Amino acid sequence: MEEQTQKLQERRKRVFSAIKPTGNPTLGNYLGAMKYWGGMGENYDSLFAVADLHAITVAIEPKTLRENSKRLFALLLAIGIDPERDVLFMQSHVTAHAELSWLLNNYTMFGEASRMTQFKDKSKKAPDNVNVGLFDYPVLMAADILLYQADIVPVGEDQMQHVELCRTIATRFNNRYSPTFTVPEGKVPTYGARIHSLSDPTKKMGKSEGNEDGTVFILDTPEVIMRKFKRAVTDCGAEVKAADDKPGITNLLTIYAALTGGTAESAEREFAGKSYAEFKQRVGEATVDVLRPIQQKYESYRRDDKALSELMLAGAQKAAGIARRTLEKVYKKIGFVRI
Ligand code: TRP
């Protein structure tokens, strides 16, 4: 019996993901990614990081970085990441990330990194701060993933290209030396992966840039949430139906379905014959209902700085134990003298 349980555990796949402490986490972040993280520990060996090292590739005030990092850590606990069962940690607390990323730089081609569309986009957005960290961002991300020998990496679609590069780097290293890294698989959640802005439904719901009216933040008060949905842009016609020429209604149906665990079709049926106004009211209420218990848990974690620090330390220690093993192997294979 015990042996059987052990075997089952050995076969459990490992999941790793991370989120940057930039901006204010949104309903889009929640429904696209974070929502799934809480329950993953039931089926997977799960590790999650607050990617604070990634946050400085774009200019950020020290106070903002500090506050955002604590906020995100507390929020990840609030959405159900279990610090006993899972590993939750702050990326900068585990020095192996910076170390491995330097090593991996030497197995990443300039041309490969140059092709990353996020680098190109961000360079265009901040032409006066096209720093080397921004260019190197996906290599650090590869280090994050490979240190933990992750099998699966849940990410938004915009990060899939980075996971592909990570696979390229891992494969190259494995071939050059001997099998060292698990080659991970990127996974975009099939539902709720893409939530758009409420004020411009042709754009992604952004967390740091643009129009605040179009973005629902996880920590918005119920009044603010209801107001944002009331003002949400709708489309021509009067039918609550998903269609290519109805991006506003389609987005709201997607949000509702993701919140309630249904599909866009079941949501359409539920709102058949209802007005846009009534529909928007209901999507707002469903959002408030889903976010309320998360906000309450968040407050209790965020209120106690000392307890939060202790959880960070415990998480970092667990993560560092795993990361060190991989990093040592890598140093040895390359030919570094170890002491
Ligand atoms: N770059 C990711 C994002 O912007 C965050 C991230 C950092 C990440 N390291 C990671 C995601 C490792 C998955 C795995 O969303």
Coordinates of C-alpha atoms and ligand atoms in Angstrom, one line a residue:
M1 CA 0.0 0.0 0.0
E2 CA 2.7 2.4 1.1
E3 CA 4.8 1.4 -1.9
Q4 CA 1.8 2.1 -4.2
T5 CA 1.3 5.6 -2.8
Q6 CA 4.9 6.3 -3.2
K7 CA 4.9 5.1 -6.8
L8 CA 1.9 7.3 -7.5
Q9 CA 3.7 10.3 -6.1
E10 CA 6.7 9.5 -8.2
R11 CA 4.6 9.7 -11.3
R12 CA 3.0 13.0 -10.4
K13 CA 4.0 15.6 -12.9
R14 CA 5.5 18.8 -11.8
V15 CA 4.0 22.2 -12.7
F16 CA 5.9 25.5 -12.5
S17 CA 4.6 29.0 -13.2
A18 CA 5.3 32.5 -12.2
I19 CA 3.8 36.0 -12.3
K20 CA 5.4 39.4 -12.4
P21 CA 4.7 41.9 -9.6
T22 CA 4.1 44.7 -12.0
G23 CA 0.8 46.6 -12.1
N24 CA -2.3 45.5 -10.2
P25 CA -3.5 41.9 -10.9
T26 CA -6.7 41.9 -12.9
L27 CA -9.8 39.8 -13.4
G28 CA -8.1 38.8 -16.7
N29 CA -5.0 37.5 -14.8
Y30 CA -7.3 35.7 -12.4
L31 CA -9.5 34.0 -15.0
G32 CA -6.6 33.4 -17.5
A33 CA -4.1 31.9 -15.1
M34 CA -4.3 32.4 -11.3
K35 CA -7.6 30.7 -10.9
Y36 CA -6.2 27.4 -12.0
W37 CA -3.1 27.6 -9.8
G38 CA -5.0 27.1 -6.5
G39 CA -6.3 23.7 -7.4
M40 CA -3.3 22.4 -9.3
G41 CA -1.6 21.0 -6.1
E42 CA -4.3 18.3 -6.0
N43 CA -3.0 16.7 -9.2
Y44 CA 0.5 18.0 -9.6
D45 CA 3.6 18.7 -7.7
S46 CA 3.2 22.5 -7.9
L47 CA 5.6 25.4 -7.7
F48 CA 4.8 29.0 -8.1
A49 CA 6.9 32.1 -7.9
V50 CA 6.5 35.8 -7.8
A51 CA 8.8 36.8 -10.6
D52 CA 10.3 40.0 -9.0
L53 CA 13.6 39.7 -10.9
H54 CA 11.6 40.0 -14.1
A55 CA 9.9 43.1 -12.9
I56 CA 12.9 45.4 -13.2
T57 CA 13.3 45.0 -16.9
V58 CA 10.9 47.9 -17.2
A59 CA 11.5 50.9 -15.0
I60 CA 9.8 50.5 -11.6
E61 CA 10.0 52.6 -8.4
P62 CA 11.5 50.8 -5.4
K63 CA 8.4 51.4 -3.3
T64 CA 6.1 50.0 -6.0
L65 CA 8.2 46.9 -6.5
R66 CA 8.2 46.2 -2.8
E67 CA 4.5 46.8 -2.4
N68 CA 3.5 44.9 -5.5
S69 CA 5.6 41.9 -4.5
K70 CA 4.0 41.6 -1.1
R71 CA 0.6 42.1 -2.5
L72 CA 1.0 39.5 -5.1
F73 CA 2.4 37.0 -2.7
A74 CA -0.5 37.5 -0.3
L75 CA -3.0 37.3 -3.3
L76 CA -1.5 34.0 -4.5
L77 CA -2.1 32.6 -1.0
A78 CA -5.6 34.0 -1.1
I79 CA -6.5 32.3 -4.4
G80 CA -5.7 28.9 -2.9
I81 CA -2.1 28.1 -3.3
D82 CA -1.4 26.1 -0.2
P83 CA 2.0 26.9 1.3
E84 CA 2.2 23.4 3.0
R85 CA 1.3 21.4 0.0
D86 CA 2.7 23.6 -2.8
V87 CA 5.9 25.7 -3.1
L88 CA 5.3 29.4 -3.2
F89 CA 8.2 31.7 -3.2
M90 CA 9.8 35.0 -4.3
Q91 CA 12.1 34.5 -7.2
S92 CA 14.8 36.8 -5.9
H93 CA 15.0 34.8 -2.6
V94 CA 16.4 31.9 -4.5
T95 CA 19.7 33.0 -5.9
A96 CA 19.9 29.9 -8.2
H97 CA 17.7 31.8 -10.7
A98 CA 20.2 34.5 -11.4
E99 CA 23.0 32.0 -11.5
L100 CA 21.4 29.6 -13.9
S101 CA 20.3 32.4 -16.1
W102 CA 23.9 33.5 -16.6
L103 CA 24.9 30.0 -17.5
L104 CA 22.0 29.6 -19.9
N105 CA 22.9 32.8 -21.6
N106 CA 25.8 30.9 -23.1
Y107 CA 23.5 28.3 -24.7
T108 CA 21.1 30.9 -26.1
M109 CA 21.7 32.4 -29.5
F110 CA 21.5 36.1 -30.0
G111 CA 19.3 35.5 -33.1
E112 CA 16.9 33.4 -31.1
A113 CA 16.4 36.0 -28.4
S114 CA 16.1 38.7 -31.0
R115 CA 13.0 37.0 -32.4
M116 CA 11.0 37.3 -29.3
T117 CA 7.9 39.4 -30.0
Q118 CA 7.6 40.6 -26.4
F119 CA 11.1 42.0 -26.6
K120 CA 10.2 43.8 -29.8
D121 CA 6.9 45.1 -28.4
K122 CA 8.4 46.4 -25.2
S123 CA 11.4 47.9 -27.0
K124 CA 9.0 49.9 -29.1
K125 CA 7.0 51.0 -26.1
A126 CA 10.0 52.2 -24.1
P127 CA 12.7 53.1 -26.7
D128 CA 14.8 55.0 -24.1
N129 CA 15.1 51.9 -21.9
V130 CA 15.9 49.0 -24.2
N131 CA 18.2 47.4 -21.6
V132 CA 20.0 44.1 -21.8
G133 CA 17.7 42.7 -19.0
L134 CA 14.8 43.1 -21.3
F135 CA 16.6 41.2 -24.0
D136 CA 17.6 38.5 -21.5
Y137 CA 14.2 38.2 -19.9
P138 CA 13.3 34.9 -21.6
V139 CA 16.6 33.3 -20.6
L140 CA 15.8 34.1 -16.9
M141 CA 12.4 32.6 -17.5
A142 CA 14.0 29.5 -18.9
A143 CA 16.1 29.3 -15.7
D144 CA 13.0 29.6 -13.6
I145 CA 11.4 26.6 -15.3
L146 CA 14.5 24.4 -15.8
L147 CA 15.7 24.6 -12.2
Y148 CA 12.7 22.7 -11.0
Q149 CA 12.6 20.1 -13.8
A150 CA 9.0 21.2 -14.5
D151 CA 7.0 19.0 -16.9
I152 CA 4.2 21.5 -17.4
V153 CA 4.2 25.3 -17.6
P154 CA 0.8 27.0 -17.5
V155 CA 1.1 30.4 -19.2
G156 CA -0.8 32.9 -21.2
E157 CA -0.6 32.7 -24.9
D158 CA 1.8 35.7 -25.0
Q159 CA 4.3 33.6 -23.1
M160 CA 4.3 30.5 -25.3
Q161 CA 7.1 31.8 -27.4
H162 CA 9.2 32.1 -24.3
V163 CA 8.4 28.5 -23.3
E164 CA 9.4 27.4 -26.8
L165 CA 12.7 29.1 -26.4
C166 CA 13.1 27.4 -23.0
R167 CA 12.6 24.1 -24.7
T168 CA 15.2 24.9 -27.3
I169 CA 17.8 25.9 -24.7
A170 CA 17.1 22.8 -22.6
T171 CA 17.4 20.5 -25.6
R172 CA 20.6 22.1 -26.7
F173 CA 22.1 21.7 -23.3
N174 CA 21.0 18.1 -23.0
N175 CA 22.5 17.3 -26.4
R176 CA 25.7 19.1 -25.7
Y177 CA 26.4 17.3 -22.4
S178 CA 23.9 14.7 -21.3
P179 CA 20.3 14.6 -20.2
T180 CA 20.1 17.3 -17.5
F181 CA 16.9 19.2 -17.9
T182 CA 13.3 18.1 -18.3
V183 CA 12.1 19.6 -21.5
P184 CA 8.9 21.3 -20.4
E185 CA 5.6 21.7 -22.1
G186 CA 3.8 25.1 -22.2
K187 CA 0.0 25.0 -21.6
V188 CA -2.5 27.7 -22.3
P189 CA -5.7 27.0 -20.3
T190 CA -8.4 26.2 -22.8
Y191 CA -11.1 28.4 -21.2
G192 CA -10.9 31.9 -20.0
A193 CA -7.4 32.4 -21.3
R194 CA -8.2 35.7 -23.0
I195 CA -10.2 38.3 -21.3
H196 CA -10.5 41.7 -23.1
S197 CA -10.9 45.2 -21.8
L198 CA -14.4 46.3 -20.9
S199 CA -14.0 49.6 -22.6
D200 CA -12.1 48.4 -25.7
P201 CA -13.0 44.7 -26.2
T202 CA -10.6 44.4 -29.1
K203 CA -7.7 44.8 -26.7
K204 CA -6.5 42.5 -23.9
M205 CA -7.5 43.4 -20.4
G206 CA -4.2 45.1 -19.4
K207 CA -2.9 45.5 -15.9
S208 CA -0.5 48.3 -16.0
E209 CA -1.2 50.3 -19.1
G210 CA -4.1 52.2 -20.4
N211 CA -7.7 52.7 -19.4
E212 CA -8.7 51.8 -15.8
D213 CA -12.4 51.7 -16.7
G214 CA -11.8 48.8 -18.9
T215 CA -9.9 46.8 -16.4
V216 CA -11.4 45.0 -13.3
F217 CA -8.8 44.6 -10.6
I218 CA -9.0 41.6 -8.3
L219 CA -8.9 43.9 -5.3
D220 CA -11.5 46.4 -6.6
T221 CA -14.3 47.1 -4.2
P222 CA -17.8 45.7 -5.2
E223 CA -19.0 49.3 -6.0
V224 CA -16.1 49.9 -8.4
I225 CA -16.6 46.5 -10.0
M226 CA -20.3 47.1 -10.5
R227 CA -19.6 50.5 -12.0
K228 CA -17.1 49.2 -14.4
F229 CA -19.5 46.5 -15.7
K230 CA -22.3 49.0 -15.9
R231 CA -20.1 51.1 -18.2
A232 CA -18.8 48.2 -20.2
V233 CA -19.0 48.7 -24.0
T234 CA -21.7 46.7 -25.7
D235 CA -22.5 46.3 -29.4
C236 CA -25.2 46.9 -32.0
G237 CA -28.3 44.9 -31.7
A238 CA -30.0 43.8 -28.5
E239 CA -29.4 40.1 -28.3
V240 CA -27.0 38.6 -25.7
K241 CA -25.1 36.4 -28.2
A242 CA -21.4 35.8 -29.0
A243 CA -20.5 36.9 -32.5
D244 CA -17.5 38.3 -34.4
D245 CA -19.2 41.6 -34.8
K246 CA -20.1 41.7 -31.1
P247 CA -16.7 41.8 -29.3
G248 CA -18.2 43.5 -26.2
I249 CA -20.9 41.0 -25.6
T250 CA -18.7 38.1 -26.5
N251 CA -16.1 39.2 -23.9
L252 CA -18.8 39.5 -21.2
L253 CA -20.1 36.1 -22.1
T254 CA -16.5 34.7 -21.8
I255 CA -16.1 36.4 -18.4
Y256 CA -19.4 35.1 -17.1
A257 CA -18.7 31.5 -18.3
A258 CA -15.2 31.5 -16.8
L259 CA -16.6 32.8 -13.5
T260 CA -19.5 30.4 -13.2
G261 CA -17.7 27.3 -14.8
G262 CA -20.1 27.3 -17.7
T263 CA -19.6 27.8 -21.4
A264 CA -20.4 30.8 -23.6
E265 CA -23.3 28.8 -25.0
S266 CA -24.8 28.0 -21.6
A267 CA -24.4 31.7 -20.7
E268 CA -26.2 32.7 -23.9
R269 CA -29.1 30.4 -23.0
E270 CA -29.3 31.9 -19.5
F271 CA -29.5 35.4 -20.9
A272 CA -31.8 34.8 -23.9
G273 CA -34.3 37.6 -24.1
K274 CA -32.6 39.7 -21.4
S275 CA -31.4 43.2 -22.0
Y276 CA -27.8 44.3 -22.2
A277 CA -28.2 46.2 -19.0
E278 CA -29.5 43.3 -17.0
F279 CA -26.8 41.0 -18.5
K280 CA -24.1 43.4 -17.5
Q281 CA -25.5 43.7 -14.0
R282 CA -25.4 39.9 -13.6
V283 CA -21.8 39.6 -14.9
G284 CA -20.9 42.3 -12.3
E285 CA -22.6 40.4 -9.5
A286 CA -21.0 37.1 -10.5
T287 CA -17.6 38.9 -10.4
V288 CA -18.2 40.3 -7.0
D289 CA -19.4 36.9 -5.7
V290 CA -16.3 35.2 -6.9
L291 CA -13.8 37.9 -5.8
R292 CA -15.3 38.5 -2.3
P293 CA -13.9 35.5 -0.5
I294 CA -10.5 36.0 -2.2
Q295 CA -10.4 39.6 -1.1
Q296 CA -11.2 38.6 2.5
K297 CA -8.4 36.0 2.6
Y298 CA -6.1 38.5 1.0
E299 CA -6.7 41.0 3.7
S300 CA -5.9 38.5 6.5
Y301 CA -2.6 37.6 4.9
R302 CA -1.6 41.1 4.0
R303 CA -2.4 42.5 7.4
D304 CA 0.4 40.4 9.1
D305 CA 3.8 41.4 7.6
K306 CA 5.7 39.1 10.0
A307 CA 3.6 36.0 9.1
L308 CA 4.0 36.8 5.4
S309 CA 7.8 37.0 5.8
E310 CA 7.8 33.7 7.5
L311 CA 5.8 32.1 4.6
M312 CA 8.3 33.7 2.1
L313 CA 11.2 32.2 4.0
A314 CA 9.7 28.7 4.2
G315 CA 8.8 28.8 0.5
A316 CA 12.3 30.0 -0.5
Q317 CA 13.9 27.3 1.5
K318 CA 11.9 24.5 -0.1
A319 CA 12.5 26.0 -3.6
A320 CA 16.2 26.5 -3.0
G321 CA 16.6 22.8 -2.0
I322 CA 15.3 21.7 -5.4
A323 CA 17.0 24.4 -7.4
R324 CA 20.4 23.8 -5.9
R325 CA 20.4 20.1 -7.0
T326 CA 19.8 21.1 -10.6
L327 CA 22.3 24.0 -10.5
E328 CA 25.1 21.8 -9.1
K329 CA 24.6 19.3 -11.9
V330 CA 24.8 22.1 -14.5
Y331 CA 28.0 23.6 -13.0
K332 CA 29.6 20.1 -13.0
K333 CA 28.6 19.2 -16.5
I334 CA 30.0 22.4 -17.9
G335 CA 33.3 21.8 -16.2
F336 CA 33.3 24.2 -13.3
V337 CA 35.5 23.2 -10.3
R338 CA 33.2 22.8 -7.3
I339 CA 34.2 23.0 -3.7
Ligands
TRP1 N1 7.1 36.0 -18.1 C1 5.9 35.6 -17.5 C2 4.8 36.5 -17.7 O1 5.0 37.7 -18.0 C3 6.1 35.4 -16.0 C4 7.1 34.4 -15.7 C5 8.4 34.5 -15.3 C6 7.0 33.0 -15.9 N2 9.0 33.3 -15.1 C7 8.2 32.4 -15.5 C8 5.9 32.2 -16.4 C9 8.4 31.0 -15.6 C10 6.1 30.8 -16.5 C11 7.3 30.2 -16.1 O2 3.6 36.2 -17.5

